[in-house]
PDB file of C-alpha atoms in Angstrom:
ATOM      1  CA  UNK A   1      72.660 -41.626 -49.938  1.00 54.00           C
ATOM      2  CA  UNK A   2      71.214 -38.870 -52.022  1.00 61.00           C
ATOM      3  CA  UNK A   3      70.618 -35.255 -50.409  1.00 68.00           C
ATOM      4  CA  UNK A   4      67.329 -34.671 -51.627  1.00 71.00           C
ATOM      5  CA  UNK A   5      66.483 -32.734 -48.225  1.00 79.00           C
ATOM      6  CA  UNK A   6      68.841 -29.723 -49.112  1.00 87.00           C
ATOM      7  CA  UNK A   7      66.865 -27.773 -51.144  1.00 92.00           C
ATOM      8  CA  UNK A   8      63.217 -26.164 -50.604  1.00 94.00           C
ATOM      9  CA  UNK A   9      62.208 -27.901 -54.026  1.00 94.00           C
ATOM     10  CA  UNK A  10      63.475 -31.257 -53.104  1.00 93.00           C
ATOM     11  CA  UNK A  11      61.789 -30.717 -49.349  1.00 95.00           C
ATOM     12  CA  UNK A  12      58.361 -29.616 -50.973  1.00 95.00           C
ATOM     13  CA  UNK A  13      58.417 -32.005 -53.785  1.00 95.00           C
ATOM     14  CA  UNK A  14      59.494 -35.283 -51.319  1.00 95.00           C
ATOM     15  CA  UNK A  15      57.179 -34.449 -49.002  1.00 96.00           C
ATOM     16  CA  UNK A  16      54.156 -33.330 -51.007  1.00 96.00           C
ATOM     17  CA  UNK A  17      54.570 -36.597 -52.755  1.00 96.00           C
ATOM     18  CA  UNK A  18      54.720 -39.237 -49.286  1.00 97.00           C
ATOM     19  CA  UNK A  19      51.859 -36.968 -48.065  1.00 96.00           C
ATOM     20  CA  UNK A  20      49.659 -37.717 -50.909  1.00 96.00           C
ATOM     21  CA  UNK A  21      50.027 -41.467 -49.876  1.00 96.00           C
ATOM     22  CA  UNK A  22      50.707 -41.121 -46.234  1.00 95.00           C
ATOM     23  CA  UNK A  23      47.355 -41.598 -44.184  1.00 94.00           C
ATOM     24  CA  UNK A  24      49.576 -41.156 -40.941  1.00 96.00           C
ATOM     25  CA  UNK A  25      50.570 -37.942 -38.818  1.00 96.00           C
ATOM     26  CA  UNK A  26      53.779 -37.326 -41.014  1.00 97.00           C
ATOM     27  CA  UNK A  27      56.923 -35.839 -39.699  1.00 97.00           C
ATOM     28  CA  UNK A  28      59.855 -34.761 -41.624  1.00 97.00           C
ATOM     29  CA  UNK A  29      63.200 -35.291 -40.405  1.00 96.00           C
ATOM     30  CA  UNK A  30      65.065 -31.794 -41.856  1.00 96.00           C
ATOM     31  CA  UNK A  31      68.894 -31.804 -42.558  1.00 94.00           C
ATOM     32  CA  UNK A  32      71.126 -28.780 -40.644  1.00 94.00           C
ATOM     33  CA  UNK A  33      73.579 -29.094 -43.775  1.00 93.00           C
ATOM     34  CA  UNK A  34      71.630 -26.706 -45.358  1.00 93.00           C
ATOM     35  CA  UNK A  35      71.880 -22.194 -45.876  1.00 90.00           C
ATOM     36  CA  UNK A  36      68.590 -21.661 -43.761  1.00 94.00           C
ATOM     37  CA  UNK A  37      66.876 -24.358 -41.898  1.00 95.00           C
ATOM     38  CA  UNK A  38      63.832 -22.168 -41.208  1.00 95.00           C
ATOM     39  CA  UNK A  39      62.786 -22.075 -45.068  1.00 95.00           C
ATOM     40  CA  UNK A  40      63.230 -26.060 -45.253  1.00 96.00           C
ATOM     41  CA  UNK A  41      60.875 -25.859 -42.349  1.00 97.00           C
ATOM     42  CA  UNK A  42      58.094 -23.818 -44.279  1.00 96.00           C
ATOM     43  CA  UNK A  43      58.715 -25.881 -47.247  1.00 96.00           C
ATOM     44  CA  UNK A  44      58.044 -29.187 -45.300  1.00 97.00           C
ATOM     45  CA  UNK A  45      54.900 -27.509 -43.367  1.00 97.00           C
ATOM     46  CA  UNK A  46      53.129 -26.122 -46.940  1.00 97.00           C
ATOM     47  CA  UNK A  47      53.661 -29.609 -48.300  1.00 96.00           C
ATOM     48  CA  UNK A  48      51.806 -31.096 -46.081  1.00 97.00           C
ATOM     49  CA  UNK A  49      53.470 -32.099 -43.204  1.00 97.00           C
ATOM     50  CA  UNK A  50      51.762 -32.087 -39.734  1.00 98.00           C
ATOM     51  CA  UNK A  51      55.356 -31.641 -38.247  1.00 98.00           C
ATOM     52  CA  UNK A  52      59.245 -31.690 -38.217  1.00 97.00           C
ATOM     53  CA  UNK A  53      61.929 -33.212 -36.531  1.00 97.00           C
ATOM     54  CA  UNK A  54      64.903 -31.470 -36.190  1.00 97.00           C
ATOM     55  CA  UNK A  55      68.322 -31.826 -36.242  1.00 95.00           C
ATOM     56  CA  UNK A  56      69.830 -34.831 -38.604  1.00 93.00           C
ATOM     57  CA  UNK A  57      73.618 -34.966 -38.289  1.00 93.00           C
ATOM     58  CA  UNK A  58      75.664 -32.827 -39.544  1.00 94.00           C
ATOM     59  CA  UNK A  59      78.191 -34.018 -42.522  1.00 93.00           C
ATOM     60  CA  UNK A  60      81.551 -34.780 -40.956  1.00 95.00           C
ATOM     61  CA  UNK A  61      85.133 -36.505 -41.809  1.00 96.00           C
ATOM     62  CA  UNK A  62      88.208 -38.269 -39.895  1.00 96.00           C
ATOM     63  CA  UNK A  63      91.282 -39.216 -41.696  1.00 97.00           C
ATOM     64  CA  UNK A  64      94.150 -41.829 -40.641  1.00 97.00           C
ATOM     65  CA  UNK A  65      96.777 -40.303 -40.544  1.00 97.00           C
ATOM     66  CA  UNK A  66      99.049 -43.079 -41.506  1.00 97.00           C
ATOM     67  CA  UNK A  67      96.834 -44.813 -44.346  1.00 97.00           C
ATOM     68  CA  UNK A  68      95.769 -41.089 -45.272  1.00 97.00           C
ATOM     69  CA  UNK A  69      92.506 -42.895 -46.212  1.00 97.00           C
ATOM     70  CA  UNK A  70      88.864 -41.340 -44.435  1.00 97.00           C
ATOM     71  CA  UNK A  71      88.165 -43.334 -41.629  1.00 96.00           C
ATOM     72  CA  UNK A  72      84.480 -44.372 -42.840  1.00 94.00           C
ATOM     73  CA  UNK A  73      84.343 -45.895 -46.081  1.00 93.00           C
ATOM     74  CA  UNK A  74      81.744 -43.454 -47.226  1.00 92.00           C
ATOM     75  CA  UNK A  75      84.157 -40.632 -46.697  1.00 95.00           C
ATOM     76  CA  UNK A  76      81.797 -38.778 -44.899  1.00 94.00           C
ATOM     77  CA  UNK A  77      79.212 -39.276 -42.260  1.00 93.00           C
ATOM     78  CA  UNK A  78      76.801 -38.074 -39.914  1.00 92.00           C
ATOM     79  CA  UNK A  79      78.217 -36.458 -36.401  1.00 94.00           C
ATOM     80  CA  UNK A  80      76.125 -36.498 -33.361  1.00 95.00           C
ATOM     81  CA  UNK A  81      76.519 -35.892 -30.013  1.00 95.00           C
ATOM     82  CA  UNK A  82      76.657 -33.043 -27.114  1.00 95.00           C
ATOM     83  CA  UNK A  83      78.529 -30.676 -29.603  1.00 95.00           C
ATOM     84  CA  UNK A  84      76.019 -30.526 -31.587  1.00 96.00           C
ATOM     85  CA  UNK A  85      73.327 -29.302 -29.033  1.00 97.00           C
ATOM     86  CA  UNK A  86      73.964 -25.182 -29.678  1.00 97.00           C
ATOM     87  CA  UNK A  87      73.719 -25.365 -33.470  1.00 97.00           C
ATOM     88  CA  UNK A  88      70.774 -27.554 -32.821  1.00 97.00           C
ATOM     89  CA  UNK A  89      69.338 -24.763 -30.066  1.00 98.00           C
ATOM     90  CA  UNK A  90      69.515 -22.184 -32.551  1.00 97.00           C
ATOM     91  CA  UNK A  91      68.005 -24.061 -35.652  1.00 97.00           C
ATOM     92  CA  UNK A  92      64.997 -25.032 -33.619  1.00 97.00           C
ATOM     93  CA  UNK A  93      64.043 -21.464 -32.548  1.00 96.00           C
ATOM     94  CA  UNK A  94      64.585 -20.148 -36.121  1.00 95.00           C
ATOM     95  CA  UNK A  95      62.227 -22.398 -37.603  1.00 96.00           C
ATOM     96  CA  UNK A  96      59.906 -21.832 -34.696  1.00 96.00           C
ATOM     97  CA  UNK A  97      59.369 -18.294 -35.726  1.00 92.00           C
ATOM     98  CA  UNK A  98      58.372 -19.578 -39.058  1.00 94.00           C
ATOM     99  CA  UNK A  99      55.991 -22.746 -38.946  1.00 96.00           C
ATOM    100  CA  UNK A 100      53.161 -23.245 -36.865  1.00 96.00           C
ATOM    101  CA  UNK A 101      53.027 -26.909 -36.969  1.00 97.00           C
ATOM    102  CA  UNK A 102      54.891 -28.641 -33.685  1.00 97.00           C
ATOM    103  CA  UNK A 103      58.567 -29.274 -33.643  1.00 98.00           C
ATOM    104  CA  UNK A 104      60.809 -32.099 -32.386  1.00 98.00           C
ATOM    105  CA  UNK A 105      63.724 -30.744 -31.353  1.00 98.00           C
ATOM    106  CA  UNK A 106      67.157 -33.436 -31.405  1.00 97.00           C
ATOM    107  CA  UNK A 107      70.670 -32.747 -31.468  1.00 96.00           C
ATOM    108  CA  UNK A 108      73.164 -33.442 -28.582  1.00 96.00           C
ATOM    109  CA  UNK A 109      70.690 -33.552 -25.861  1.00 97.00           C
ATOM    110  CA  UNK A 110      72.555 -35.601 -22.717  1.00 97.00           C
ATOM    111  CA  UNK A 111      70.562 -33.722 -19.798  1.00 97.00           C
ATOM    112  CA  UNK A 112      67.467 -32.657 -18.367  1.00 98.00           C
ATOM    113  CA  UNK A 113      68.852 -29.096 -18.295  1.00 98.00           C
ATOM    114  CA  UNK A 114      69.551 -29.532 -22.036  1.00 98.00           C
ATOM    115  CA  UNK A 115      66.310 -30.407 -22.508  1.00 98.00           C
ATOM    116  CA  UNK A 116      64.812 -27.653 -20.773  1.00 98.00           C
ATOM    117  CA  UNK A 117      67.119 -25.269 -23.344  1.00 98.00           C
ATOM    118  CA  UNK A 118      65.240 -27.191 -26.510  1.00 98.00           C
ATOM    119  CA  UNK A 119      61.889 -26.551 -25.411  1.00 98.00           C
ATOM    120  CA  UNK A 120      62.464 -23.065 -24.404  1.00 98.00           C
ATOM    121  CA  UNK A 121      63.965 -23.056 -28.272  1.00 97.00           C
ATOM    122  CA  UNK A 122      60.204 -23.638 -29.355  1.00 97.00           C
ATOM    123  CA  UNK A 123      60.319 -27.507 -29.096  1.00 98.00           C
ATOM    124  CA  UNK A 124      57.011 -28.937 -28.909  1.00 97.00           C
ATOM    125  CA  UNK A 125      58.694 -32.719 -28.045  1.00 97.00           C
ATOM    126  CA  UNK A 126      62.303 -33.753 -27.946  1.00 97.00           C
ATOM    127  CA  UNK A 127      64.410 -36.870 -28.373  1.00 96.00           C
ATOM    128  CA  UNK A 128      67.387 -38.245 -27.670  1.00 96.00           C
ATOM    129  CA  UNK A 129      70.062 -40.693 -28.821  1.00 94.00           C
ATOM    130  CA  UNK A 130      73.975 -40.546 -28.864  1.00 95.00           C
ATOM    131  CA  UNK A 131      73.916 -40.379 -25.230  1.00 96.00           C
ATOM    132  CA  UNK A 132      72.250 -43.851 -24.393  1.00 96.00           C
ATOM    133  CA  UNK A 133      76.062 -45.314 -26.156  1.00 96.00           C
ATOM    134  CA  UNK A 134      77.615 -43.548 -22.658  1.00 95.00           C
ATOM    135  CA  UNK A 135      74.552 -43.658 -19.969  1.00 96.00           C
ATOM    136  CA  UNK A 136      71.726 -46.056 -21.004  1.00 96.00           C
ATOM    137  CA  UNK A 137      69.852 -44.194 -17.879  1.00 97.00           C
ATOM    138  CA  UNK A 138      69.635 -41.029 -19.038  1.00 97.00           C
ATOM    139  CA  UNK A 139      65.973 -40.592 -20.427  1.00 96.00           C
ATOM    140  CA  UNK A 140      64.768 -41.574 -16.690  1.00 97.00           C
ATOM    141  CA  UNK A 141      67.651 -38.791 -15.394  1.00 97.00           C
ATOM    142  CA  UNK A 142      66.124 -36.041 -17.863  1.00 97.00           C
ATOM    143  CA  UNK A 143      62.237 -36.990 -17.075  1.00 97.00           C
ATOM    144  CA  UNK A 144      63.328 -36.894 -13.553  1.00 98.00           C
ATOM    145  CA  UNK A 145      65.146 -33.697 -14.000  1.00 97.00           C
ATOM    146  CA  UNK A 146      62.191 -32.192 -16.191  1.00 97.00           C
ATOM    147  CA  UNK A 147      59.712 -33.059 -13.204  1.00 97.00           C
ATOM    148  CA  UNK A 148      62.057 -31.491 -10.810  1.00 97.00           C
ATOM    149  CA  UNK A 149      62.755 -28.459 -12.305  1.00 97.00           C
ATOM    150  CA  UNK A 150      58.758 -28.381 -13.413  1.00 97.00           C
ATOM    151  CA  UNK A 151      57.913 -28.593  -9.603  1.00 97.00           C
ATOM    152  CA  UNK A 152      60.471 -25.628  -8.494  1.00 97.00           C
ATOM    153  CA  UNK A 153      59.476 -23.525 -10.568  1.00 96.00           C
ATOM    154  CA  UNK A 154      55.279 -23.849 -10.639  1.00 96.00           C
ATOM    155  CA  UNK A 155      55.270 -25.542 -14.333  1.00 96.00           C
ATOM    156  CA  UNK A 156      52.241 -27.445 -15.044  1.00 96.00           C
ATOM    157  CA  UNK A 157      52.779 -28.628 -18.235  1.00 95.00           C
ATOM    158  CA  UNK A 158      56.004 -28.848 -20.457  1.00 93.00           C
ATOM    159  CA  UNK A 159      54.049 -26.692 -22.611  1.00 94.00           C
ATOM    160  CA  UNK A 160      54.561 -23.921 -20.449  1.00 96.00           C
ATOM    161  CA  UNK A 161      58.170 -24.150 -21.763  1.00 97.00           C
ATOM    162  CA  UNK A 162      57.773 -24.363 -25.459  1.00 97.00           C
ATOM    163  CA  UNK A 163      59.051 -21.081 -27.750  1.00 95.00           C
ATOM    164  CA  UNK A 164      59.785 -19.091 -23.961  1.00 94.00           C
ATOM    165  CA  UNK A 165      62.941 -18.048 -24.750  1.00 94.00           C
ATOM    166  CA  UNK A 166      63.617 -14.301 -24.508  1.00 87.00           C
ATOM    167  CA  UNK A 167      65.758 -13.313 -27.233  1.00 84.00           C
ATOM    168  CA  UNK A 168      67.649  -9.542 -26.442  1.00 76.00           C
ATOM    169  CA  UNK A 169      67.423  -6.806 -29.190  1.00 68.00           C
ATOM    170  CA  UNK A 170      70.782  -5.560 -29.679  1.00 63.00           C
ATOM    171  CA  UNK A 171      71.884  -3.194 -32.617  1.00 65.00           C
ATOM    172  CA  UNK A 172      74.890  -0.953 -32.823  1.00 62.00           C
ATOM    173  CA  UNK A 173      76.117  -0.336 -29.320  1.00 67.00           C
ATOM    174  CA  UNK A 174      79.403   1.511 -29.187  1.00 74.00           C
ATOM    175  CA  UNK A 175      81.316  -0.127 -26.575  1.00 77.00           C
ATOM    176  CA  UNK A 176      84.542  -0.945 -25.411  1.00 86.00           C
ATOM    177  CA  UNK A 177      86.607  -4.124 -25.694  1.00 88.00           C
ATOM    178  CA  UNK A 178      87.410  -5.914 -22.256  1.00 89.00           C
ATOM    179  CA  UNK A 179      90.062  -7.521 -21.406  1.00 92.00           C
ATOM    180  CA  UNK A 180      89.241 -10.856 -22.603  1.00 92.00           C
ATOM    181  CA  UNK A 181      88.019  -9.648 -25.738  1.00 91.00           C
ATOM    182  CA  UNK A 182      91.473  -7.650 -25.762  1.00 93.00           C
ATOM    183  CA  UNK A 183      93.254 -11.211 -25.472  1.00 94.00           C
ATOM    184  CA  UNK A 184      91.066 -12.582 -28.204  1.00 95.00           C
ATOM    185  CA  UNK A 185      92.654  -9.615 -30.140  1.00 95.00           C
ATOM    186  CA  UNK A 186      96.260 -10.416 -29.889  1.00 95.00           C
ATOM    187  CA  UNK A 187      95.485 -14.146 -30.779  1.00 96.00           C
ATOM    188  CA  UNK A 188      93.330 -12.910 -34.156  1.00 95.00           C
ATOM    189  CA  UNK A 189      96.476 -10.705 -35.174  1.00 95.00           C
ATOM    190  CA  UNK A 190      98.817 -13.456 -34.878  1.00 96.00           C
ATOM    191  CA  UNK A 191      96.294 -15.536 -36.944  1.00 94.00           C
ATOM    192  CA  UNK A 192      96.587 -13.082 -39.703  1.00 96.00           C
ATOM    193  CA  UNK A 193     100.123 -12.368 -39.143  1.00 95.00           C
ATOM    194  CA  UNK A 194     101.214 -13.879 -42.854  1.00 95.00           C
ATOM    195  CA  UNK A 195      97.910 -13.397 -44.489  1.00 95.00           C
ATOM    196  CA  UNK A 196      98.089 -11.108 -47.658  1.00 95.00           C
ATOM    197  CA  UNK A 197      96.087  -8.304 -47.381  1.00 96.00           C
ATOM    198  CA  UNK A 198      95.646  -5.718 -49.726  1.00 95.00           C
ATOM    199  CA  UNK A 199      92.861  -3.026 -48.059  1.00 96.00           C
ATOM    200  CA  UNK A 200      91.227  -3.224 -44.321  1.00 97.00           C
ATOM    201  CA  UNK A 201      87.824  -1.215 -44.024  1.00 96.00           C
ATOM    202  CA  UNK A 202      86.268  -1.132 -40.433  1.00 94.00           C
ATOM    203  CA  UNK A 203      82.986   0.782 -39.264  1.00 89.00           C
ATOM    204  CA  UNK A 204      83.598   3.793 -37.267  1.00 90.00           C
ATOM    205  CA  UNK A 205      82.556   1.513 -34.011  1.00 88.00           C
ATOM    206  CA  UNK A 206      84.821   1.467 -31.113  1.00 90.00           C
ATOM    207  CA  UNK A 207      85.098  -2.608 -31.051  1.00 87.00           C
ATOM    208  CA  UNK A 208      84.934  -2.707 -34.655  1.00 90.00           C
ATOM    209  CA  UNK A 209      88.142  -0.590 -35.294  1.00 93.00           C
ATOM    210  CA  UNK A 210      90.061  -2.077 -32.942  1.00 94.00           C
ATOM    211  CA  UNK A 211      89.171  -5.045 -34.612  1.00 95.00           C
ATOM    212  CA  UNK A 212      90.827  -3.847 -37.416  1.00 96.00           C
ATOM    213  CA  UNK A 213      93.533  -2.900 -35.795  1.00 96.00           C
ATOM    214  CA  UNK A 214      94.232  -6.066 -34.610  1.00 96.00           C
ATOM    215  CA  UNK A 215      93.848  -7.655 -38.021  1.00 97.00           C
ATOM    216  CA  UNK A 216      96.380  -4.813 -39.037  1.00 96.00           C
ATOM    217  CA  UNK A 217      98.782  -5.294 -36.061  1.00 96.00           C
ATOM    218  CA  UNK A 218     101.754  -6.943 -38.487  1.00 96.00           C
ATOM    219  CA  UNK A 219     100.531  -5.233 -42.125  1.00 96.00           C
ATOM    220  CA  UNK A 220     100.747  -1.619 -42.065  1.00 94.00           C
ATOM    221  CA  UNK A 221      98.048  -0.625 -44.044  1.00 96.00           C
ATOM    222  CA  UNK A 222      95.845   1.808 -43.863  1.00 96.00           C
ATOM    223  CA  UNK A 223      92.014   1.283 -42.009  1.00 96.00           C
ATOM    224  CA  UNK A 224      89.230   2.573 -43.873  1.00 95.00           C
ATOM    225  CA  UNK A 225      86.330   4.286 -41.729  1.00 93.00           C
ATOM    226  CA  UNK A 226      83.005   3.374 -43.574  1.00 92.00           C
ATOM    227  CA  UNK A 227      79.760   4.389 -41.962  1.00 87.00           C
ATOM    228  CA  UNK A 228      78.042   2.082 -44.268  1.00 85.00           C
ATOM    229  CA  UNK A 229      78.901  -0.909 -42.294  1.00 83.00           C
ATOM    230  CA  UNK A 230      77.601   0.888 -39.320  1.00 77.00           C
ATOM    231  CA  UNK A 231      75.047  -1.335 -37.061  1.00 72.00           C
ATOM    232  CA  UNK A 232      71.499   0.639 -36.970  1.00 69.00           C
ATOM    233  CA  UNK A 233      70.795   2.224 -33.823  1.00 67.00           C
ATOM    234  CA  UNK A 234      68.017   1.223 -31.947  1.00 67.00           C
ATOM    235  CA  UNK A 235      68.728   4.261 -28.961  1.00 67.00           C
ATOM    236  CA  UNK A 236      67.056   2.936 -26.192  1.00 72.00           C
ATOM    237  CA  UNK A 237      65.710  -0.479 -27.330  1.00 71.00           C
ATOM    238  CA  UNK A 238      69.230  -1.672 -27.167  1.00 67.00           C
ATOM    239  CA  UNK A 239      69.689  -5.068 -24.598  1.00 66.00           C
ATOM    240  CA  UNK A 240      65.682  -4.856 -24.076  1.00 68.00           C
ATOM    241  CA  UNK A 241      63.330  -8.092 -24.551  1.00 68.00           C
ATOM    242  CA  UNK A 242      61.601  -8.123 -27.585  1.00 65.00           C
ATOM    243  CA  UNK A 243      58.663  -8.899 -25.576  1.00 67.00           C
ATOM    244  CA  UNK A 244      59.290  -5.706 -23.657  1.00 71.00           C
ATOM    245  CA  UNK A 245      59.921  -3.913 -27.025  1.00 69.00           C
ATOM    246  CA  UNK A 246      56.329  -4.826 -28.571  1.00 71.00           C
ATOM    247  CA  UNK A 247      54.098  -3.986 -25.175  1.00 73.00           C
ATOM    248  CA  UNK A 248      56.317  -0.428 -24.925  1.00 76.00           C
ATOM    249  CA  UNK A 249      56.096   0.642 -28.569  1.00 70.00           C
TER     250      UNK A 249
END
């Protein structure tokens, strides 16, 4: 089919256009194969649209190997399922932050706990689908779940849940690597063992450089220290709520 939902133009002008015949609540079903999902939002919400569903599939491929032909005839198609849940997480709470109208948040939901993740994202309503191909029970398991976990924890209404995530504040702490992240190291050197490099520059940061390093491990070259890719430092807002942050300062 055409993308016409991939662009803020094509978003405004579709949807100004159905709303102008549309006597219905309409709800606009946005497209993650897109640069920022939060400006398709606002383009759907001053068009007109009383809210937005979000996410479609994103655009994926499978070969055969032996026919070297794509597996679907349209070459491409739309992948769903679990995978698909974090991207979908953190599309829904940027677009939250930018439209005020309600959100339906989709996108590899299989449990109730995924569920609660979505509406914490700033999902007003959520829905489900790839998941009923392996368990046909599992919108009774998530409302069951939902009431549960509503009941443990003193929640009246799922509304209680919508937009409460926390998000941290972070800027440029100077830490060290641990050892996993020290593991991670070795395998990103070997990954750019044979890549041709011609400069490395790194920020004077303690994990930063020894990112370089790494990089550098099988090149030789020399790492350039350039305080203008420093981080800014936010002293001691760093790891605090932003909640925290705007009732402090």
């Amino acid at each position: 089919g055409v993308q016409f939902g991939t662009t803020t133009e094509g978003v405004y002008g579709i949807t100004s256009q159905v709303r102008k015949h549309c006597k219905k609540p309409l709800m606009v079903k946005l497209s993650p194969n897109v640069t920022d999902i939060s400006e398709m939002a606002v383009a759907a919400e001053s068009a007109g649209a009383d809210a937005i569903s979000m996410i479609n599939t994103l655009t994926g491929m499978r070969i055969d190997i032996r026919t070297r032909r794509p597996i679907i005839k349209n070459n491409t198609g739309g992948f769903s399922g679990p995978a698909l849940l974090p991207i979908a997480l953190r599309m829904v709470w940027q677009a939250s932050q930018k439209v005020k109208i309600p959100i339906v948040g989709l996108g590899g939901i299989s449990t109730w706990q995924d569920a609660v993740e979505m509406l914490l994202a700033g999902a007003t309503a959520l829905q489900i689908g790839t998941v009923l191909f392996t368990d046909p029970y599992a919108p009774i398991k998530i409302a069951e779940g939902l009431a549960q976990f509503m009941d443990e924890n003193g929640i009246q209404s799922l509304s209680e849940l919508t937009g409460g995530v926390k998000p941290w504040f972070q800027g440029g702490f100077d830490g060290p690597v641990n050892e996993q992240g020290e593991k991670q190291l070795e395998l990103l050197a070997l990954r750019f063992r044979n890549e041709p490099l011609d400069a490395i520059y790194s920020s004077p940061l303690i994990r930063a450089y020894r990112t370089a390093e790494a990089i550098n491990k099988y090149h030789g070259l020399p790492i350039h220290k350039d305080n203008g890719l420093l981080e800014i430092d936010v002293g001691e807002m760093e790891n605090k709520l932003l909640t925290d942050i705007g009732r402090e300062y």
